[in-house]
C-alpha positions as semicolon CSV with decimal commas, in nm:
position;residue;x (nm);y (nm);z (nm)
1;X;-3,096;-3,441;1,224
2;X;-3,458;-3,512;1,088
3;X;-3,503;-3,650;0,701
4;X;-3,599;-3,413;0,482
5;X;-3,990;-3,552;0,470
6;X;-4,021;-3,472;0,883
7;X;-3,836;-3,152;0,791
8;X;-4,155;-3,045;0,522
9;X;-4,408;-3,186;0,688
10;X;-4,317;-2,928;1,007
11;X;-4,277;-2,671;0,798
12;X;-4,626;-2,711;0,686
13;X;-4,790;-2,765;1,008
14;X;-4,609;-2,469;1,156
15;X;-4,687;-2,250;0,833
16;X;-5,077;-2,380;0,889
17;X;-5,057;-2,271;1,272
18;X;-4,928;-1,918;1,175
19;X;-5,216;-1,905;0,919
20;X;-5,493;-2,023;1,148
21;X;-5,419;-1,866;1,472
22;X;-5,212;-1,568;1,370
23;X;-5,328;-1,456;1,021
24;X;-5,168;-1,071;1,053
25;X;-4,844;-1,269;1,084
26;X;-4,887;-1,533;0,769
27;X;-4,896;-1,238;0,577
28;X;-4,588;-1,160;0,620
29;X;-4,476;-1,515;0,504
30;X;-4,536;-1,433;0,146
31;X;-4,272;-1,093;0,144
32;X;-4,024;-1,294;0,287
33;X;-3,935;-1,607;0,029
34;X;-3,732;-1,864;0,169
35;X;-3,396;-1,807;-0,040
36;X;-3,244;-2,150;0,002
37;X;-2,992;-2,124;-0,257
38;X;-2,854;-1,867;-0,556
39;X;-2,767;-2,192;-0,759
40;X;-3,098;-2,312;-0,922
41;X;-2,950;-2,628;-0,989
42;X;-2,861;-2,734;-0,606
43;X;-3,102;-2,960;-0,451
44;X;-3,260;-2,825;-0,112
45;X;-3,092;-3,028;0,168
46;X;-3,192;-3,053;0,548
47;X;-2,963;-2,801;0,641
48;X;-3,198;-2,573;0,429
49;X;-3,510;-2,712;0,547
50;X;-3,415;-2,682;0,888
51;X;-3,339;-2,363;0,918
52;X;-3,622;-2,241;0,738
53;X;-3,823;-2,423;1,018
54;X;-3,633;-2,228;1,270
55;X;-3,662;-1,918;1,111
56;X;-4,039;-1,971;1,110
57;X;-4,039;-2,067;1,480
58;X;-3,823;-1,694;1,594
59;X;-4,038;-1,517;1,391
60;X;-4,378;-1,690;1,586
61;X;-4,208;-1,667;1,904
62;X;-4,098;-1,321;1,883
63;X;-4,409;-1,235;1,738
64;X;-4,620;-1,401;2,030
65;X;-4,366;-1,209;2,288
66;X;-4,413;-0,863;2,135
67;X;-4,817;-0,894;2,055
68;X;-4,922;-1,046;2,366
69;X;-4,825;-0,834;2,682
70;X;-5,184;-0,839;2,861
């Protein structure tokens, strides 16, 4: 599994990609807040970060597939 720091810093460069290249999508970003935990005294973990990460790569990928049929 990657360290939390690897975990951020993809998050960010995948979150800049979506911004830059596909700005009708990073909109969408903002109406959909990462809920990583109901307890506001747990620490996010890489388990969190991780799937965030992944949730942010289906939602390019399926966004790509769907937008781009030419």
């Amino acid at each position: 599994m990657s360290t939390p720091e690897y975990l951020i810093i993809q998050i960010n460069e995948l979150t800049t990609l979506i911004e830059t290249r596909y700005p009708e999508l990073y909109k969408f970003l903002e109406e959909e807040p990462l809920t990583l935990s109901t307890d506001v005294t747990k620490e996010i973990d890489e388990n969190m970060l991780s799937d965030y990460l992944e949730s942010l790569n289906q939602l390019l990928k399926n966004h790509v597939i769907t937008h781009n049929k030419n």
